[in-house]
PDB file of C-alpha atoms in Angstrom:
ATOM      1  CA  UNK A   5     104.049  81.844 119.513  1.00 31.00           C
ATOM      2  CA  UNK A   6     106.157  83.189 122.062  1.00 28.00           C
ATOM      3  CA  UNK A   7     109.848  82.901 123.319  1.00 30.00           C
ATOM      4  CA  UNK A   8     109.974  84.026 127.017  1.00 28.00           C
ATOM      5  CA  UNK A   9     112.958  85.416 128.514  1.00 33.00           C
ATOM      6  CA  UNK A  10     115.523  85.493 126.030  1.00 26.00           C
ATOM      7  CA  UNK A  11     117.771  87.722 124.423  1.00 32.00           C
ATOM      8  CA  UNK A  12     119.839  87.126 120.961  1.00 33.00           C
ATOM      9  CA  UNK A  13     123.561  88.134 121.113  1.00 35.00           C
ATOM     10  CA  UNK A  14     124.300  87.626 117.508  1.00 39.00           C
ATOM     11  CA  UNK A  15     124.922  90.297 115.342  1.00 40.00           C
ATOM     12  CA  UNK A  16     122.438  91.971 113.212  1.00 39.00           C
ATOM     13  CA  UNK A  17     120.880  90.106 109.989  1.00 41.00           C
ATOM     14  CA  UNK A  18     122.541  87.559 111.090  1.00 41.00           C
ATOM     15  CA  UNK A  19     120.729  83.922 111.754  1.00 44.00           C
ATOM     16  CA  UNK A  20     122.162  80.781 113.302  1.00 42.00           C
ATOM     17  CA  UNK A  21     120.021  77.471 112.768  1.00 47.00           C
ATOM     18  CA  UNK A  22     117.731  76.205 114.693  1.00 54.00           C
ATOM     19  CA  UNK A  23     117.097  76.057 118.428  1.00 75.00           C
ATOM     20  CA  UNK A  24     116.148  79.060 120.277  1.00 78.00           C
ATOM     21  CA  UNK A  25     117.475  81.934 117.662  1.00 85.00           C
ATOM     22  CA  UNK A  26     114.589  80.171 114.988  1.00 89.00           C
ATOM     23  CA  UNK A  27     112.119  80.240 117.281  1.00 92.00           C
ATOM     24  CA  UNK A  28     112.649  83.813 118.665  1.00 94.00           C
ATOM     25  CA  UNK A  29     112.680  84.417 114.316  1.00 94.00           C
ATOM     26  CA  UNK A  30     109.762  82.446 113.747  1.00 94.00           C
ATOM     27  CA  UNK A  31     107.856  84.438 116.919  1.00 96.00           C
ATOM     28  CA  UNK A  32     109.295  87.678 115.842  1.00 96.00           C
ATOM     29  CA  UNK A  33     107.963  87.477 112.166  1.00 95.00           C
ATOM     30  CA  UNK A  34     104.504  85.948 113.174  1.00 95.00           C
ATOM     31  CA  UNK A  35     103.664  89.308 115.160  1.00 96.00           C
ATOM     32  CA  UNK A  36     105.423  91.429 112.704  1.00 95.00           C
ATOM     33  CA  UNK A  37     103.261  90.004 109.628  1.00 94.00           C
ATOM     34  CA  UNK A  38     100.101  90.351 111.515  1.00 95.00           C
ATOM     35  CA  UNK A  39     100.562  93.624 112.790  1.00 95.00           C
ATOM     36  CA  UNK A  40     101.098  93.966 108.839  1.00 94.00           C
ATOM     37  CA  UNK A  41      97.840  92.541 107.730  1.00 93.00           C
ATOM     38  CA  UNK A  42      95.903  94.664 110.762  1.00 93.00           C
ATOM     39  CA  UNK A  43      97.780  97.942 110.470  1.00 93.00           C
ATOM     40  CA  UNK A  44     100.202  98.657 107.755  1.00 91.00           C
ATOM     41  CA  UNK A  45     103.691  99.173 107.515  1.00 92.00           C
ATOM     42  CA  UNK A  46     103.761 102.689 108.897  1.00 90.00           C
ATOM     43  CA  UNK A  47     102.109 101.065 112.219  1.00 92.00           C
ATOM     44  CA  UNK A  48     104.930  98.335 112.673  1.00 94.00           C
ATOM     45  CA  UNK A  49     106.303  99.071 115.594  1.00 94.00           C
ATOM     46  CA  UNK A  50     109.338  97.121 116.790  1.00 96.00           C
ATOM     47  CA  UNK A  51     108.592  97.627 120.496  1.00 96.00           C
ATOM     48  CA  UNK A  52     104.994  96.105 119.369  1.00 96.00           C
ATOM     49  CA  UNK A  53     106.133  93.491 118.192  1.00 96.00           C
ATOM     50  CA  UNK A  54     108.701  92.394 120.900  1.00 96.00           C
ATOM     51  CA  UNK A  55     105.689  92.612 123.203  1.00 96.00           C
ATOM     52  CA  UNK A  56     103.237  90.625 121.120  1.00 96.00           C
ATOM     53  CA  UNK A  57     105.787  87.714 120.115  1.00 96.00           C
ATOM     54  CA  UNK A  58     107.112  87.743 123.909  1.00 95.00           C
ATOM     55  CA  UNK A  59     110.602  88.290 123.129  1.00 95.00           C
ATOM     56  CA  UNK A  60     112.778  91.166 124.554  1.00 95.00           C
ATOM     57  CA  UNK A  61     112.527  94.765 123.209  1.00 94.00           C
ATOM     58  CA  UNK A  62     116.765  94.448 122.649  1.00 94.00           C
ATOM     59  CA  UNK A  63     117.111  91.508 120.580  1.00 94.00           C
ATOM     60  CA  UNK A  64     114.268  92.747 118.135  1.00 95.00           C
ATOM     61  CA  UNK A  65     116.140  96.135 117.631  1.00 94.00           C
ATOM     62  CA  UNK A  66     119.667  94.652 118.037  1.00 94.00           C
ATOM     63  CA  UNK A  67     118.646  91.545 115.221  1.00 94.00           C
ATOM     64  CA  UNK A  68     116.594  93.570 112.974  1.00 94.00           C
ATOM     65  CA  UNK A  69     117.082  97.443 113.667  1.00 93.00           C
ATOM     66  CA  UNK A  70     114.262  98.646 112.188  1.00 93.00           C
ATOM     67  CA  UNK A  71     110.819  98.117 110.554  1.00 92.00           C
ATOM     68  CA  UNK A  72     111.737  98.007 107.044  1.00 92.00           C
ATOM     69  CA  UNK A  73     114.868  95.395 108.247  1.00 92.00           C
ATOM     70  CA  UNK A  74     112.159  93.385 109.968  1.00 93.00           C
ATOM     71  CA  UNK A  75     109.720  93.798 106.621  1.00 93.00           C
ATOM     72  CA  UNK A  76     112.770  92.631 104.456  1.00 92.00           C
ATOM     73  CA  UNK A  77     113.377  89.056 107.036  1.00 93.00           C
ATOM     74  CA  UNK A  78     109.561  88.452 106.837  1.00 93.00           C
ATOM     75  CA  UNK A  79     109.761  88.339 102.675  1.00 92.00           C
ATOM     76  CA  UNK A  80     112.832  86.459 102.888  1.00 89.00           C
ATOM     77  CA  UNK A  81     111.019  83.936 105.243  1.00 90.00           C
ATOM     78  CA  UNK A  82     108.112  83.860 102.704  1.00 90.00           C
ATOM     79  CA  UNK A  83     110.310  83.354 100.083  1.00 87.00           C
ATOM     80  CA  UNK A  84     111.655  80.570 101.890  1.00 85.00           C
ATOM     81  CA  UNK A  85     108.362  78.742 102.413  1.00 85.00           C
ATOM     82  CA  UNK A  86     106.478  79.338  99.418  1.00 83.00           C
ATOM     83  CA  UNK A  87     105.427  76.077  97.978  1.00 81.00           C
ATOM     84  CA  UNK A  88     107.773  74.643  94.419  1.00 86.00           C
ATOM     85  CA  UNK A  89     106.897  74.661  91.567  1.00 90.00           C
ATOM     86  CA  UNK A  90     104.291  72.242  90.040  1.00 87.00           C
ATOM     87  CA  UNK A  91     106.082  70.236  86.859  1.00 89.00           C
ATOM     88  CA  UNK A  92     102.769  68.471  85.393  1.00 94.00           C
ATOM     89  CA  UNK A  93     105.016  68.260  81.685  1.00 93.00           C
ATOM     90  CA  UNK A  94     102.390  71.028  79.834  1.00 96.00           C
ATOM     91  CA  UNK A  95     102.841  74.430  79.470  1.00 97.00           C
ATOM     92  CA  UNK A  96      99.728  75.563  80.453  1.00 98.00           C
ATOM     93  CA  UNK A  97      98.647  73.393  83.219  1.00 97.00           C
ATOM     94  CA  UNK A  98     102.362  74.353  85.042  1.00 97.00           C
ATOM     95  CA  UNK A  99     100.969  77.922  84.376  1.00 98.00           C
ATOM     96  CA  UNK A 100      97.716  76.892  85.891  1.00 98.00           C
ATOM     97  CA  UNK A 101      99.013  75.621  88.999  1.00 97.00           C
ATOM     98  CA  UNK A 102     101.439  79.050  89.095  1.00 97.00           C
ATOM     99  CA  UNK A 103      98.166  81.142  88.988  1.00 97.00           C
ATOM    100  CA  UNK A 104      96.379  79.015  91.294  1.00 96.00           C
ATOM    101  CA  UNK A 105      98.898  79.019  93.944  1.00 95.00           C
ATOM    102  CA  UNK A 106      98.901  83.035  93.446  1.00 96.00           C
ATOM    103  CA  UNK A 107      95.603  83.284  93.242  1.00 97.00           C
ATOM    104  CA  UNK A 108      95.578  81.362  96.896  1.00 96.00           C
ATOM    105  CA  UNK A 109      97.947  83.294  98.409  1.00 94.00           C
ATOM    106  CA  UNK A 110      96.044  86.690  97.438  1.00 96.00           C
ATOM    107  CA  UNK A 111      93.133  85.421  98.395  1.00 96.00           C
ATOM    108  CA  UNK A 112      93.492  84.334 101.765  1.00 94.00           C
ATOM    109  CA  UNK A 113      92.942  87.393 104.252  1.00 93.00           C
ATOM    110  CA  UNK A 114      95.922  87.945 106.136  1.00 93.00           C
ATOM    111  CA  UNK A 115      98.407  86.961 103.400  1.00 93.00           C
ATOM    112  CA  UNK A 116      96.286  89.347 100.643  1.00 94.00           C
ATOM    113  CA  UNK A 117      96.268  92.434 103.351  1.00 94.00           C
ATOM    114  CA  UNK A 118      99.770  91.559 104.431  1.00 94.00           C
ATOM    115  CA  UNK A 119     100.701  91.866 100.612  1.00 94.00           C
ATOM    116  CA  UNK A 120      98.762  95.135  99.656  1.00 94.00           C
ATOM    117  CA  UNK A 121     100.600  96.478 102.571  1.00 93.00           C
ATOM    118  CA  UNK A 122     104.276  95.484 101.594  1.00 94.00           C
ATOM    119  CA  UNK A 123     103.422  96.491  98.223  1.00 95.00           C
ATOM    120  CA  UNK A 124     102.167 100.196  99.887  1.00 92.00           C
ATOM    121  CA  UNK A 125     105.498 100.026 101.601  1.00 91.00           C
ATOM    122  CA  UNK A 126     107.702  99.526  99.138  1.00 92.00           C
ATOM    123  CA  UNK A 127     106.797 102.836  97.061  1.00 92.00           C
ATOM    124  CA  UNK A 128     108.044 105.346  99.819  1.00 90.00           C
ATOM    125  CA  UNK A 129     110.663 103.042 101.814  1.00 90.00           C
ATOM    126  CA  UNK A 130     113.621 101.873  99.582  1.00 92.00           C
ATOM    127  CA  UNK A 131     114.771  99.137 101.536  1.00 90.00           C
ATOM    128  CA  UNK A 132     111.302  97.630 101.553  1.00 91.00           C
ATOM    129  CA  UNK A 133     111.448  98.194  97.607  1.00 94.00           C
ATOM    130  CA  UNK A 134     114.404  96.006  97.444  1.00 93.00           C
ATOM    131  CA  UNK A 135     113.035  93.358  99.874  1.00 92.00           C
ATOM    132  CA  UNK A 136     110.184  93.046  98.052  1.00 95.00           C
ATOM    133  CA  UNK A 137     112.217  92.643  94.445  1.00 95.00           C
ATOM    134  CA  UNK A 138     113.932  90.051  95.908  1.00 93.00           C
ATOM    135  CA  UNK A 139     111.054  88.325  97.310  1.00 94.00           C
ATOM    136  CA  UNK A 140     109.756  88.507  93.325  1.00 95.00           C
ATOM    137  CA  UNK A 141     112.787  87.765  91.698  1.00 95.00           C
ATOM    138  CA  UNK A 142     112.645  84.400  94.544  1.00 93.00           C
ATOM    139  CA  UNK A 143     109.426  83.347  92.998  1.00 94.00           C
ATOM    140  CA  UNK A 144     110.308  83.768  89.102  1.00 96.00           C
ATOM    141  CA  UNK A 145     112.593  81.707  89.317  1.00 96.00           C
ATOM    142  CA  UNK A 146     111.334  78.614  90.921  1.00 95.00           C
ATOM    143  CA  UNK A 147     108.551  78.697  88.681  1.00 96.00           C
ATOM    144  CA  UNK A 148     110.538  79.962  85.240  1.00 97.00           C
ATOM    145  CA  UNK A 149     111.924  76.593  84.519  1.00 97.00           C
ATOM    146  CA  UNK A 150     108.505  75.065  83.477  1.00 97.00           C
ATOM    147  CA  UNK A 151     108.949  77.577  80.862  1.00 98.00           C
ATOM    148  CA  UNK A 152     112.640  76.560  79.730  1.00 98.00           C
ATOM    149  CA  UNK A 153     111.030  73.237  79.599  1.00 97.00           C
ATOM    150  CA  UNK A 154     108.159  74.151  77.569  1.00 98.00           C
ATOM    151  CA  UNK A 155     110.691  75.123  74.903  1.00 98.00           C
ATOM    152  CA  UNK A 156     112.936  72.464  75.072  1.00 97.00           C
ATOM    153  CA  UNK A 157     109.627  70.387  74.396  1.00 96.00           C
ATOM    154  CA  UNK A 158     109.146  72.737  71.227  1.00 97.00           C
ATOM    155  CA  UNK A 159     106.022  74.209  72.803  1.00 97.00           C
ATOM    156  CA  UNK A 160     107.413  77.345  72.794  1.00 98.00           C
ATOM    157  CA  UNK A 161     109.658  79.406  70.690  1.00 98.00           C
ATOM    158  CA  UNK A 162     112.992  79.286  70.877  1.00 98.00           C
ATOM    159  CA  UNK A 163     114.133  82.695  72.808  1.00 97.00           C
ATOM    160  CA  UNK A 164     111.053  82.943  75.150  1.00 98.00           C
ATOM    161  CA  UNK A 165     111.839  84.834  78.452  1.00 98.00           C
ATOM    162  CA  UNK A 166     110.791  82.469  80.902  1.00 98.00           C
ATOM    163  CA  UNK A 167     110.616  85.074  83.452  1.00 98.00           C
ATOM    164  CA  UNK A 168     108.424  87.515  81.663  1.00 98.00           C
ATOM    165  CA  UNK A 169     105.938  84.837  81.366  1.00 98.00           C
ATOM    166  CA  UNK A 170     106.063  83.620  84.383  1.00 98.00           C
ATOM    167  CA  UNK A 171     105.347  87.654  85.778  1.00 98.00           C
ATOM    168  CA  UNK A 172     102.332  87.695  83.046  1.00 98.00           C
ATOM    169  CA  UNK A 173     100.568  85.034  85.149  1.00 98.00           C
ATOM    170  CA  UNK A 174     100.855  86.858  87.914  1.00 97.00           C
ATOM    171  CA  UNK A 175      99.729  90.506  87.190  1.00 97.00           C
ATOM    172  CA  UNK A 176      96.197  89.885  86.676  1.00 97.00           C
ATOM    173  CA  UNK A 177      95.671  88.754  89.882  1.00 97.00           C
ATOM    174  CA  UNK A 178      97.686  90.936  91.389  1.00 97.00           C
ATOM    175  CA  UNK A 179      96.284  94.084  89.665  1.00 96.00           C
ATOM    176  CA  UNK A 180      92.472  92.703  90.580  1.00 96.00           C
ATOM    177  CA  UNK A 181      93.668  92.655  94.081  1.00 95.00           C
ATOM    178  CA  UNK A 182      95.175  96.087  94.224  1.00 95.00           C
ATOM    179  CA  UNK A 183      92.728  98.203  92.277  1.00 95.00           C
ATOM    180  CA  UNK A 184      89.653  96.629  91.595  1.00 91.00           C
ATOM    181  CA  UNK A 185      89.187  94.366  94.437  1.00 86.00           C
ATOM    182  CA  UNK A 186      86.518  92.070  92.650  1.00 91.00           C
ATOM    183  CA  UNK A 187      87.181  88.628  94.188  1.00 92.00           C
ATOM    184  CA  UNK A 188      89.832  86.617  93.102  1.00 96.00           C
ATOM    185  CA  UNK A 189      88.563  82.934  92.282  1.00 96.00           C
ATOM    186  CA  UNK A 190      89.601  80.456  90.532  1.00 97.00           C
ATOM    187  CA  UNK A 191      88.426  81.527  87.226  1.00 97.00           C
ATOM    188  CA  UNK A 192      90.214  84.482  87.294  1.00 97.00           C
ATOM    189  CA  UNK A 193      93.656  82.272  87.704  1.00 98.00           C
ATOM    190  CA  UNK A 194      92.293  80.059  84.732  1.00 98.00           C
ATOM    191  CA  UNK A 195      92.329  83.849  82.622  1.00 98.00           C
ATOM    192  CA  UNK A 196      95.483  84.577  83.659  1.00 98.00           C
ATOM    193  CA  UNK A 197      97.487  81.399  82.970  1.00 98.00           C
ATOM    194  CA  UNK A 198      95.586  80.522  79.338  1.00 98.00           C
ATOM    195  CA  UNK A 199      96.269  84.212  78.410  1.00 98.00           C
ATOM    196  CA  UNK A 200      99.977  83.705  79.261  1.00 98.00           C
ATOM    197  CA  UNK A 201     100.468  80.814  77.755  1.00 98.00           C
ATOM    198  CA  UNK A 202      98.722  81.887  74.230  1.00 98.00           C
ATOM    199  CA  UNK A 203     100.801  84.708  74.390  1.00 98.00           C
ATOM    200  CA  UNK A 204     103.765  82.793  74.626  1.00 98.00           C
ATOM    201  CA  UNK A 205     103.346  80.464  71.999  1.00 98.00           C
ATOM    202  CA  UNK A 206     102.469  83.013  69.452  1.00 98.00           C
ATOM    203  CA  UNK A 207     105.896  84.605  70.591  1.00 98.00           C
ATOM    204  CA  UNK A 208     104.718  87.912  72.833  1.00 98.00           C
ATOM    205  CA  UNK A 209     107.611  87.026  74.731  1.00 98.00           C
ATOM    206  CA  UNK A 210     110.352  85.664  72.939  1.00 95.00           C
TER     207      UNK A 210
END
Protein backbone atom coordinates (compact mmCIF):
# COMPACT_ATOMS: atom_id res chain seq x y z
CA UNK A 1 0.00 0.00 0.00
CA UNK A 2 1.09 3.33 -0.68
CA UNK A 3 0.18 7.01 0.27
CA UNK A 4 1.54 9.36 -2.48
CA UNK A 5 2.42 12.81 -1.82
CA UNK A 6 1.80 13.47 1.64
CA UNK A 7 3.41 14.64 4.58
CA UNK A 8 2.15 14.27 8.44
CA UNK A 9 2.41 17.49 10.54
CA UNK A 10 1.49 15.97 13.80
CA UNK A 11 3.81 15.55 16.38
CA UNK A 12 5.78 12.52 17.04
CA UNK A 13 4.02 9.18 18.49
CA UNK A 14 1.28 10.86 18.06
CA UNK A 15 -1.86 9.34 15.88
CA UNK A 16 -5.10 11.01 14.85
CA UNK A 17 -7.95 8.57 13.53
CA UNK A 18 -8.59 7.67 10.48
CA UNK A 19 -8.32 9.27 7.05
CA UNK A 20 -5.05 9.92 5.55
CA UNK A 21 -2.71 9.84 8.92
CA UNK A 22 -4.07 5.76 9.20
CA UNK A 23 -3.33 5.08 5.98
CA UNK A 24 0.16 6.73 5.77
CA UNK A 25 0.41 4.33 9.44
CA UNK A 26 -0.98 1.40 7.96
CA UNK A 27 1.58 1.91 4.67
CA UNK A 28 4.38 2.85 6.91
CA UNK A 29 4.17 -0.36 9.14
CA UNK A 30 3.43 -2.77 6.14
CA UNK A 31 7.04 -1.92 4.65
CA UNK A 32 8.57 -1.64 8.00
CA UNK A 33 7.37 -5.33 9.07
CA UNK A 34 8.48 -6.77 5.85
CA UNK A 35 11.69 -5.27 5.64
CA UNK A 36 11.61 -7.06 9.22
CA UNK A 37 10.78 -10.51 8.08
CA UNK A 38 13.47 -10.09 4.91
CA UNK A 39 16.28 -8.34 6.76
CA UNK A 40 16.29 -7.85 10.43
CA UNK A 41 16.09 -5.09 12.64
CA UNK A 42 19.61 -3.83 12.16
CA UNK A 43 18.61 -3.46 8.26
CA UNK A 44 15.42 -1.24 8.96
CA UNK A 45 16.09 1.64 7.46
CA UNK A 46 13.67 4.55 7.81
CA UNK A 47 14.60 6.13 4.47
CA UNK A 48 13.74 2.38 3.14
CA UNK A 49 10.87 2.32 4.27
CA UNK A 50 9.50 5.83 3.28
CA UNK A 51 10.48 4.73 -0.22
CA UNK A 52 8.87 1.31 -0.22
CA UNK A 53 5.44 2.45 1.50
CA UNK A 54 5.50 5.71 -0.87
CA UNK A 55 5.28 8.15 1.79
CA UNK A 56 7.77 11.08 2.33
CA UNK A 57 11.23 10.53 3.92
CA UNK A 58 10.04 13.61 6.65
CA UNK A 59 6.94 12.36 8.01
CA UNK A 60 8.53 8.80 8.66
CA UNK A 61 11.43 10.43 10.70
CA UNK A 62 9.32 13.35 12.05
CA UNK A 63 6.26 10.54 13.24
CA UNK A 64 8.48 7.83 14.30
CA UNK A 65 12.22 9.08 14.68
CA UNK A 66 13.84 6.09 14.55
CA UNK A 67 13.88 2.30 13.89
CA UNK A 68 13.32 1.02 17.25
CA UNK A 69 10.24 3.94 17.53
CA UNK A 70 8.94 2.49 14.28
CA UNK A 71 9.57 -1.36 15.74
CA UNK A 72 7.66 -0.26 18.98
CA UNK A 73 4.25 1.28 16.58
CA UNK A 74 4.40 -2.00 14.54
CA UNK A 75 3.93 -4.23 18.03
CA UNK A 76 1.50 -1.85 19.21
CA UNK A 77 -0.43 -2.27 15.85
CA UNK A 78 -0.12 -6.09 16.31
CA UNK A 79 -1.25 -5.87 19.57
CA UNK A 80 -4.10 -4.07 18.35
CA UNK A 81 -5.20 -6.66 15.79
CA UNK A 82 -4.47 -9.83 17.30
CA UNK A 83 -7.56 -11.90 17.32
CA UNK A 84 -9.70 -12.21 21.27
CA UNK A 85 -9.73 -14.55 23.12
CA UNK A 86 -11.69 -17.82 22.51
CA UNK A 87 -14.25 -18.43 25.74
CA UNK A 88 -15.43 -22.17 24.80
CA UNK A 89 -16.37 -22.49 29.03
CA UNK A 90 -13.29 -25.35 29.58
CA UNK A 91 -10.08 -24.79 30.72
CA UNK A 92 -8.28 -26.62 28.40
CA UNK A 93 -9.97 -26.17 25.17
CA UNK A 94 -9.63 -22.00 25.89
CA UNK A 95 -5.92 -23.08 26.30
CA UNK A 96 -6.17 -24.98 23.09
CA UNK A 97 -7.43 -22.30 21.04
CA UNK A 98 -4.55 -19.87 22.90
CA UNK A 99 -1.86 -22.33 21.55
CA UNK A 100 -3.41 -22.72 18.32
CA UNK A 101 -3.70 -19.16 17.54
CA UNK A 102 0.18 -18.96 18.65
CA UNK A 103 1.06 -21.72 17.05
CA UNK A 104 -0.53 -19.88 13.71
CA UNK A 105 1.00 -16.86 14.12
CA UNK A 106 4.63 -18.55 14.46
CA UNK A 107 4.03 -20.52 11.86
CA UNK A 108 3.16 -18.43 9.11
CA UNK A 109 6.45 -17.09 7.32
CA UNK A 110 6.54 -13.52 7.52
CA UNK A 111 4.88 -13.19 10.94
CA UNK A 112 7.42 -16.21 12.45
CA UNK A 113 10.65 -14.30 10.77
CA UNK A 114 9.18 -10.95 11.66
CA UNK A 115 9.01 -12.34 15.34
CA UNK A 116 12.51 -14.07 15.63
CA UNK A 117 13.68 -10.75 14.50
CA UNK A 118 11.91 -8.45 17.14
CA UNK A 119 12.80 -10.95 19.60
CA UNK A 120 16.80 -10.58 18.20
CA UNK A 121 16.11 -6.91 18.61
CA UNK A 122 14.99 -6.60 21.74
CA UNK A 123 18.25 -8.13 23.52
CA UNK A 124 20.67 -5.23 22.40
CA UNK A 125 18.05 -2.24 21.81
CA UNK A 126 16.15 -1.26 25.05
CA UNK A 127 13.40 0.46 23.61
CA UNK A 128 12.62 -2.52 21.42
CA UNK A 129 12.83 -4.59 24.82
CA UNK A 130 10.10 -2.55 26.20
CA UNK A 131 7.97 -2.58 23.00
CA UNK A 132 8.09 -5.98 22.86
CA UNK A 133 7.02 -6.44 26.85
CA UNK A 134 4.26 -4.52 26.15
CA UNK A 135 3.25 -6.26 23.12
CA UNK A 136 3.37 -9.57 25.69
CA UNK A 137 1.93 -8.13 28.55
CA UNK A 138 -1.12 -7.02 25.56
CA UNK A 139 -1.63 -10.64 24.87
CA UNK A 140 -1.69 -12.11 28.61
CA UNK A 141 -4.14 -10.38 29.33
CA UNK A 142 -6.79 -10.85 26.78
CA UNK A 143 -6.33 -14.38 27.09
CA UNK A 144 -5.75 -14.59 31.22
CA UNK A 145 -9.37 -14.27 31.98
CA UNK A 146 -10.27 -17.83 30.68
CA UNK A 147 -8.10 -18.66 33.50
CA UNK A 148 -9.91 -16.44 36.27
CA UNK A 149 -12.85 -18.22 34.91
CA UNK A 150 -11.55 -21.60 35.15
CA UNK A 151 -11.30 -20.96 38.89
CA UNK A 152 -14.33 -19.36 39.52
CA UNK A 153 -15.76 -22.67 37.89
CA UNK A 154 -13.61 -24.60 40.62
CA UNK A 155 -11.43 -26.06 37.87
CA UNK A 156 -8.65 -24.56 39.20
CA UNK A 157 -7.24 -23.70 42.51
CA UNK A 158 -8.00 -20.90 44.17
CA UNK A 159 -4.74 -18.46 43.82
CA UNK A 160 -3.71 -19.59 40.26
CA UNK A 161 -1.77 -16.84 38.33
CA UNK A 162 -3.68 -16.57 35.34
CA UNK A 163 -0.91 -14.94 33.62
CA UNK A 164 1.77 -17.45 34.30
CA UNK A 165 -0.37 -19.95 32.70
CA UNK A 166 -1.36 -18.27 30.09
CA UNK A 167 2.83 -17.57 29.27
CA UNK A 168 3.26 -21.58 29.85
CA UNK A 169 1.17 -22.12 26.69
CA UNK A 170 3.11 -20.09 24.91
CA UNK A 171 6.84 -20.98 25.53
CA UNK A 172 6.89 -24.21 23.89
CA UNK A 173 6.14 -22.94 20.79
CA UNK A 174 7.99 -20.18 21.05
CA UNK A 175 11.21 -21.93 22.24
CA UNK A 176 10.68 -24.66 19.15
CA UNK A 177 10.67 -21.69 16.94
CA UNK A 178 13.73 -19.98 18.26
CA UNK A 179 16.14 -22.83 18.87
CA UNK A 180 15.15 -25.90 17.46
CA UNK A 181 13.25 -24.92 14.48
CA UNK A 182 11.40 -28.38 14.07
CA UNK A 183 8.02 -27.37 12.58
CA UNK A 184 5.45 -26.09 14.57
CA UNK A 185 2.04 -28.02 13.89
CA UNK A 186 -0.72 -28.48 15.46
CA UNK A 187 0.30 -31.20 17.70
CA UNK A 188 2.84 -29.36 19.15
CA UNK A 189 0.03 -26.59 20.32
CA UNK A 190 -2.09 -29.66 21.61
CA UNK A 191 1.45 -30.39 24.01
CA UNK A 192 1.61 -27.15 25.03
CA UNK A 193 -1.94 -26.30 26.14
CA UNK A 194 -2.70 -30.03 27.90
CA UNK A 195 0.70 -29.56 29.68
CA UNK A 196 -0.46 -26.13 30.94
CA UNK A 197 -3.50 -26.94 31.93
CA UNK A 198 -2.38 -30.24 34.04
CA UNK A 199 -0.02 -28.13 35.55
CA UNK A 200 -2.46 -25.82 36.65
CA UNK A 201 -4.85 -27.94 38.15
CA UNK A 202 -2.38 -29.81 40.20
CA UNK A 203 -1.42 -26.19 41.43
CA UNK A 204 2.22 -25.46 39.53
CA UNK A 205 0.93 -22.13 39.42
CA UNK A 206 -1.09 -21.10 42.15
Amino acid sequence: MTVEGYEDTSEPGTVRPGGRTARVRTAVLEAAGDMLADHGFHQLDLAEVARRSGVGKTTVYRRWGTAAGLVADLLGDMAEQSLPRTETGALLDDLRANAELVRRTLADPRQGALFKAVIAAATTDAKTAEALHRFYEVRVAEWAPCVHQAVARGELPEGTDADEVIRAVSAPLYYRLLTTGAPLDTATAERAATAAATAARAGAFA
